[in-house]
């Protein structure tokens, strides 16, 4: 049996930050980009960090093999330590998951894709996922290489399981100067 090119993995539970799961963000990518930053406690993040490190090493080795005369640098990693307002580490790591909404293949064909959403019991659903929701992310480690960015991996968003839903919310009445009367 052939090994899948990009197998699907599951992240640990974390808190959704800046979720663009229900509709794509088109501000900087006209074709649209689904994304979410997953805030995970450092103690729970080690397995995911190890997968990324292994993927990065493989991507660099493959790029060196394909481009033997070039000096291959390591690209940026798809995560960062979470910092508070004072710039101090919080003990959490923010992982960046993303998926293009519209893809054009090398042959010129285009297709649209969207992450699937499941509830805590594993049933497909169509809830609006807001910041602060507790989620798990199904993802693929996708290697890349460009001369400018270097070689590395990105975390492709495939699906989301919502463990504890926080609906998207706007500003509160207090933010507008309204109180109880």
CSV table of C-alpha atoms in Angstrom, one decimal:
chain,number,residue,atom,x,y,z
A,1,UNK,CA,0.0,0.0,0.0
A,2,UNK,CA,1.4,3.4,-0.9
A,3,UNK,CA,2.1,5.9,1.8
A,4,UNK,CA,0.0,9.1,1.7
A,5,UNK,CA,2.1,12.0,0.5
A,6,UNK,CA,0.7,14.3,3.3
A,7,UNK,CA,-0.9,12.3,6.0
A,8,UNK,CA,-3.5,14.0,8.3
A,9,UNK,CA,-2.5,14.6,12.0
A,10,UNK,CA,-4.6,15.9,14.9
A,11,UNK,CA,-3.4,18.8,17.1
A,12,UNK,CA,-3.8,18.9,20.8
A,13,UNK,CA,-6.8,20.8,22.3
A,14,UNK,CA,-6.2,24.6,22.3
A,15,UNK,CA,-7.9,27.9,22.1
A,16,UNK,CA,-8.9,29.4,18.8
A,17,UNK,CA,-7.4,32.9,18.1
A,18,UNK,CA,-8.3,34.9,15.0
A,19,UNK,CA,-10.4,32.1,13.5
A,20,UNK,CA,-11.3,32.3,9.8
A,21,UNK,CA,-12.9,28.9,9.6
A,22,UNK,CA,-16.4,29.6,8.4
A,23,UNK,CA,-15.5,32.0,5.6
A,24,UNK,CA,-12.2,32.8,4.0
A,25,UNK,CA,-10.2,36.0,4.7
A,26,UNK,CA,-9.7,37.9,1.5
A,27,UNK,CA,-7.9,41.0,2.9
A,28,UNK,CA,-4.4,40.0,1.7
A,29,UNK,CA,-5.2,36.9,-0.4
A,30,UNK,CA,-7.9,37.7,-3.0
A,31,UNK,CA,-8.6,34.0,-3.6
A,32,UNK,CA,-9.3,33.7,0.1
A,33,UNK,CA,-7.5,32.0,3.0
A,34,UNK,CA,-9.1,29.9,5.8
A,35,UNK,CA,-6.9,30.1,9.0
A,36,UNK,CA,-6.8,29.8,12.7
A,37,UNK,CA,-4.1,30.4,15.3
A,38,UNK,CA,-4.3,27.6,17.9
A,39,UNK,CA,-3.1,28.6,21.4
A,40,UNK,CA,-1.7,25.5,23.1
A,41,UNK,CA,0.0,25.2,26.5
A,42,UNK,CA,3.7,24.4,26.1
A,43,UNK,CA,3.3,21.2,28.1
A,44,UNK,CA,0.7,19.9,25.6
A,45,UNK,CA,2.5,21.1,22.5
A,46,UNK,CA,5.7,18.9,22.4
A,47,UNK,CA,4.4,16.2,20.0
A,48,UNK,CA,3.3,18.9,17.5
A,49,UNK,CA,6.6,20.7,17.9
A,50,UNK,CA,8.5,17.5,17.3
A,51,UNK,CA,6.5,16.8,14.1
A,52,UNK,CA,7.2,20.3,12.8
A,53,UNK,CA,11.0,19.9,13.6
A,54,UNK,CA,11.1,16.6,11.8
A,55,UNK,CA,9.2,18.1,8.8
A,56,UNK,CA,11.5,21.1,8.7
A,57,UNK,CA,14.6,18.8,8.6
A,58,UNK,CA,13.1,16.7,5.8
A,59,UNK,CA,12.1,19.7,3.8
A,60,UNK,CA,15.7,21.2,4.1
A,61,UNK,CA,17.2,17.8,3.1
A,62,UNK,CA,14.9,17.4,0.1
A,63,UNK,CA,15.6,21.0,-1.0
A,64,UNK,CA,19.4,20.4,-0.8
A,65,UNK,CA,19.0,17.2,-2.8
A,66,UNK,CA,17.0,18.9,-5.5
A,67,UNK,CA,19.3,22.0,-5.5
A,68,UNK,CA,22.8,20.7,-4.8
A,69,UNK,CA,24.6,23.9,-5.8
A,70,UNK,CA,22.5,26.3,-3.7
A,71,UNK,CA,22.9,27.2,0.0
A,72,UNK,CA,19.5,26.2,1.4
A,73,UNK,CA,18.3,28.0,4.5
A,74,UNK,CA,15.6,27.0,6.9
A,75,UNK,CA,12.3,28.8,6.5
A,76,UNK,CA,10.3,30.3,9.3
A,77,UNK,CA,8.5,27.9,11.5
A,78,UNK,CA,4.6,27.9,11.6
A,79,UNK,CA,4.4,28.8,15.3
A,80,UNK,CA,5.5,31.4,17.9
A,81,UNK,CA,5.6,31.7,21.6
A,82,UNK,CA,2.7,33.6,23.0
A,83,UNK,CA,3.6,36.9,24.6
A,84,UNK,CA,1.6,39.1,26.9
A,85,UNK,CA,1.3,42.9,26.6
A,86,UNK,CA,4.7,43.4,28.3
A,87,UNK,CA,6.5,41.0,25.9
A,88,UNK,CA,6.8,38.2,28.5
A,89,UNK,CA,6.2,34.6,27.6
A,90,UNK,CA,2.8,33.3,28.7
A,91,UNK,CA,3.6,29.5,28.7
A,92,UNK,CA,1.6,29.0,25.5
A,93,UNK,CA,2.5,28.5,21.8
A,94,UNK,CA,0.5,29.9,18.9
A,95,UNK,CA,0.4,27.5,15.9
A,96,UNK,CA,-0.6,28.9,12.5
A,97,UNK,CA,-2.9,26.7,10.5
A,98,UNK,CA,-4.1,27.8,7.0
A,99,UNK,CA,-5.8,26.5,3.8
A,100,UNK,CA,-6.3,28.3,0.5
A,101,UNK,CA,-10.0,28.7,-0.4
A,102,UNK,CA,-9.4,28.6,-4.1
A,103,UNK,CA,-6.5,26.6,-5.6
A,104,UNK,CA,-5.1,26.7,-9.2
A,105,UNK,CA,-3.2,23.5,-10.1
A,106,UNK,CA,-0.1,23.5,-12.3
A,107,UNK,CA,-2.3,22.3,-15.2
A,108,UNK,CA,-4.5,25.4,-14.8
A,109,UNK,CA,-7.5,23.8,-13.2
A,110,UNK,CA,-9.1,25.5,-10.2
A,111,UNK,CA,-11.1,24.2,-7.4
A,112,UNK,CA,-12.5,25.5,-4.1
A,113,UNK,CA,-12.0,23.9,-0.7
A,114,UNK,CA,-13.2,24.6,2.8
A,115,UNK,CA,-12.3,23.1,6.2
A,116,UNK,CA,-14.8,20.7,7.6
A,117,UNK,CA,-16.3,21.4,11.1
A,118,UNK,CA,-17.3,18.8,13.6
A,119,UNK,CA,-18.8,19.1,17.1
A,120,UNK,CA,-17.4,17.6,20.3
A,121,UNK,CA,-19.1,14.2,19.6
A,122,UNK,CA,-17.6,14.0,16.1
A,123,UNK,CA,-20.7,14.9,14.1
A,124,UNK,CA,-20.4,17.3,11.2
A,125,UNK,CA,-21.9,20.7,11.9
A,126,UNK,CA,-22.0,24.3,10.6
A,127,UNK,CA,-21.5,26.5,13.7
A,128,UNK,CA,-19.8,29.9,13.6
A,129,UNK,CA,-16.5,29.3,15.4
A,130,UNK,CA,-15.5,32.4,17.4
A,131,UNK,CA,-12.3,33.4,19.2
A,132,UNK,CA,-11.9,31.7,22.5
A,133,UNK,CA,-13.5,28.4,21.3
A,134,UNK,CA,-11.7,25.2,22.5
A,135,UNK,CA,-10.8,23.3,19.4
A,136,UNK,CA,-8.6,20.5,17.9
A,137,UNK,CA,-7.3,20.9,14.3
A,138,UNK,CA,-6.8,18.2,11.7
A,139,UNK,CA,-3.9,19.2,9.6
A,140,UNK,CA,-1.2,18.2,7.1
A,141,UNK,CA,2.5,19.1,7.3
A,142,UNK,CA,3.2,20.5,3.8
A,143,UNK,CA,6.8,21.0,2.8
A,144,UNK,CA,7.9,24.0,0.8
A,145,UNK,CA,11.0,25.5,-0.8
A,146,UNK,CA,11.6,28.9,-2.4
A,147,UNK,CA,14.9,30.7,-2.8
A,148,UNK,CA,13.8,33.6,-0.8
A,149,UNK,CA,11.8,31.9,2.0
A,150,UNK,CA,14.0,28.8,2.3
A,151,UNK,CA,12.8,25.3,3.0
A,152,UNK,CA,10.2,24.4,5.7
A,153,UNK,CA,6.7,23.2,6.4
A,154,UNK,CA,3.4,24.9,6.7
A,155,UNK,CA,0.4,23.5,8.7
A,156,UNK,CA,-2.5,23.0,6.3
A,157,UNK,CA,-5.9,23.3,8.0
A,158,UNK,CA,-8.1,20.3,7.0
A,159,UNK,CA,-10.8,20.2,9.6
A,160,UNK,CA,-11.8,21.5,13.1
A,161,UNK,CA,-13.4,19.8,16.0
A,162,UNK,CA,-15.2,22.2,18.3
A,163,UNK,CA,-15.0,21.1,21.9
A,164,UNK,CA,-16.3,24.2,23.6
A,165,UNK,CA,-18.0,26.8,21.3
A,166,UNK,CA,-17.7,30.5,21.8
A,167,UNK,CA,-19.8,32.3,19.2
A,168,UNK,CA,-18.3,35.2,17.4
A,169,UNK,CA,-19.2,38.5,19.1
A,170,UNK,CA,-18.9,42.1,18.5
A,171,UNK,CA,-18.3,44.8,21.0
A,172,UNK,CA,-20.3,44.8,24.2
A,173,UNK,CA,-22.7,47.5,25.2
A,174,UNK,CA,-20.2,48.8,27.7
A,175,UNK,CA,-17.7,49.4,24.8
A,176,UNK,CA,-20.2,51.9,23.3
A,177,UNK,CA,-20.8,53.6,26.6
A,178,UNK,CA,-24.2,51.9,27.3
A,179,UNK,CA,-25.1,50.6,30.7
A,180,UNK,CA,-28.2,49.1,32.3
A,181,UNK,CA,-31.0,51.6,32.7
